[in-house]
Amino acid sequence: MKPSNLHHETIKIVALAGGVGGAKLADGLAQVLPPENLTVIVNTGDDFTHWGLNISPDVDTVCYTLAGLANPVSGWGRRDESWQVFQQMERLGAETWFRLGDQDLATHLERTRRLRSGESLSSITRDFCQRWGIRQRILPMSDDRVRTMVNTVEMGELSFQEYFVHQRCQPTVKGFRFDGIESAQPAPGTLEALQNADAIVFCPSNPWVSVDPILKTLKNQTVFESKCLIAVSPIIGGETVKGPAAKMFRELGFESSALAVARHYGKSLLTGFVLDNADAALADAVADVGISPLVTPTLMTQPADRARLAQDVLNFAKSFLL
Ligand code: FO1
């Protein structure tokens, strides 16, 4: 028998997500919502070509997480992974700064084959989700090519994975460019999902390189008007749990804090902002920005933390809908 607190929700949610942090909250939302009430729109600005294959790291991270297939330690890639191909590629002198495991490779091989035969990323993702037993809707933000470029002091402009994985986020960030974003169309189903949503949740993903590219791709921000929009801070106590968001805020001349994240999105976009207990002292300042704060534990260490945070976010959203 299902615990009584599960799947009783009738609220329709669209979550905007990047990689690991986004996938965790999406998984929490999947635990507390009926599957048909959750759509996740995922950043594809991190996508790139490696070993001749089309890699969509954030889409895969969200899919693997919702399917229960994700590596629980790294958060990306597959659990119980083997590295036979990777070792042989290394022996042959191939580039090995980006690690692709054997099971993960099957995803990239089949995705690449289908893209080359003309199928869209959203259609491929829908089919993979069905095969992995995922009942929620996971949509890439666009079927068109968007590439996040990171402008750095030391190395000029780098592609996102070059900056993130190869250079380990070490170069100093000056700004970002989303190559292709002007002509990229939102993927089929994204605008309809947003129109039908009761609330839109910005997952605790990097505002600069995960959520912003999604927002910029959706362009027509009228879908956000009169909607309840809730963002969860990826910054806790001035630092990020994972990834370079805090470092980016500092290097771009902002303080690195949950408050800076709330200001980044702004009151014209957000209804509510969720910040960690550690940042309770910032709640009044968030309210002064014109955004309602919710202070609650936001660190998702255990799977149960994901569902609890998701429930807090839903209750918070519902308080605006009554
Ligand atoms: N992140 C790393 O730090 N090192 C890797 O070698 C790496 C490989 C990788 C392979 C497949 C995949 O789906 C994700 C992978 N990631 C890796 C994560 C990825 O680069 C980032 O999590 C996202 O792009 C940022 O959201």
Tab-separated table of C-alpha atoms and ligand atoms in Angstrom, residues 18-21 43 45-48 55-61 64 74-78 83 86 96-101 104 108 111 160-161 164-166 168 206 209-210 242 244, ligand 1:
chain	number	residue	atom	x	y	z
A	18	GLY	CA	19.976	21.472	-15.169
A	19	GLY	CA	22.114	18.527	-14.104
A	20	VAL	CA	22.624	16.878	-10.724
A	21	GLY	CA	20.910	19.386	-8.352
A	43	ASN	CA	18.802	22.504	-20.209
A	45	GLY	CA	23.163	24.174	-23.490
A	46	ASP	CA	25.668	21.692	-22.003
A	47	ASP	CA	25.235	19.314	-24.946
A	48	PHE	CA	28.284	18.619	-27.063
A	55	ILE	CA	26.005	13.876	-25.575
A	56	SER	CA	23.122	15.535	-23.679
A	57	PRO	CA	24.464	15.385	-20.113
A	58	ASP	CA	21.623	17.170	-18.300
A	59	VAL	CA	18.851	15.321	-20.130
A	60	ASP	CA	20.590	12.033	-19.298
A	61	THR	CA	21.172	13.007	-15.665
A	64	TYR	CA	18.778	8.327	-15.208
A	74	SER	CA	28.663	11.354	-8.835
A	75	GLY	CA	25.005	12.072	-9.624
A	76	TRP	CA	25.761	11.807	-13.377
A	77	GLY	CA	26.277	8.675	-15.446
A	78	ARG	CA	24.987	5.209	-14.569
A	83	TRP	CA	34.586	1.223	-18.145
A	86	PHE	CA	36.844	3.904	-21.922
A	96	THR	CA	39.751	10.883	-22.001
A	97	TRP	CA	38.996	14.086	-20.079
A	98	PHE	CA	35.279	13.333	-20.410
A	99	ARG	CA	34.429	9.923	-19.026
A	100	LEU	CA	31.836	7.800	-20.794
A	101	GLY	CA	30.967	4.455	-19.199
A	104	ASP	CA	26.031	5.302	-20.722
A	108	HIS	CA	24.858	8.172	-26.782
A	111	ARG	CA	20.774	8.884	-29.640
A	160	PHE	CA	30.801	24.531	-21.543
A	161	GLN	CA	32.203	21.010	-21.053
A	164	PHE	CA	33.404	22.527	-16.649
A	165	VAL	CA	35.079	19.137	-16.994
A	166	HIS	CA	38.368	19.634	-18.887
A	168	ARG	CA	37.604	21.864	-13.826
A	206	ASN	CA	23.012	26.925	-11.728
A	209	VAL	CA	24.294	28.178	-17.139
A	210	SER	CA	21.352	25.867	-16.395
A	242	LYS	CA	28.088	21.015	-6.406
A	244	PRO	CA	30.589	26.509	-9.964
B	1	FO1	N1	31.254	15.430	-15.251
B	1	FO1	C1	32.551	15.428	-14.875
B	1	FO1	O1	32.925	16.193	-13.993
B	1	FO1	N2	33.456	14.571	-15.481
B	1	FO1	C2	33.081	13.702	-16.452
B	1	FO1	O2	33.920	12.957	-16.963
B	1	FO1	C3	31.698	13.671	-16.837
B	1	FO1	C4	31.224	12.771	-17.773
B	1	FO1	C5	29.837	12.719	-18.053
B	1	FO1	C6	29.341	11.770	-18.940
B	1	FO1	C7	27.982	11.720	-19.220
B	1	FO1	C8	27.112	12.625	-18.601
B	1	FO1	O3	25.793	12.561	-18.864
B	1	FO1	C9	27.595	13.580	-17.716
B	1	FO1	C10	28.971	13.631	-17.425
B	1	FO1	N3	29.482	14.566	-16.540
B	1	FO1	C11	30.803	14.565	-16.202
B	1	FO1	C12	28.603	15.560	-15.916
B	1	FO1	C13	28.362	16.786	-16.767
B	1	FO1	O4	29.478	17.282	-17.401
B	1	FO1	C14	27.811	17.913	-15.897
B	1	FO1	O5	27.131	17.416	-14.786
B	1	FO1	C15	26.791	18.758	-16.557
B	1	FO1	O6	27.032	19.078	-17.862
B	1	FO1	C16	26.546	20.036	-15.724
B	1	FO1	O7	25.222	20.127	-15.456
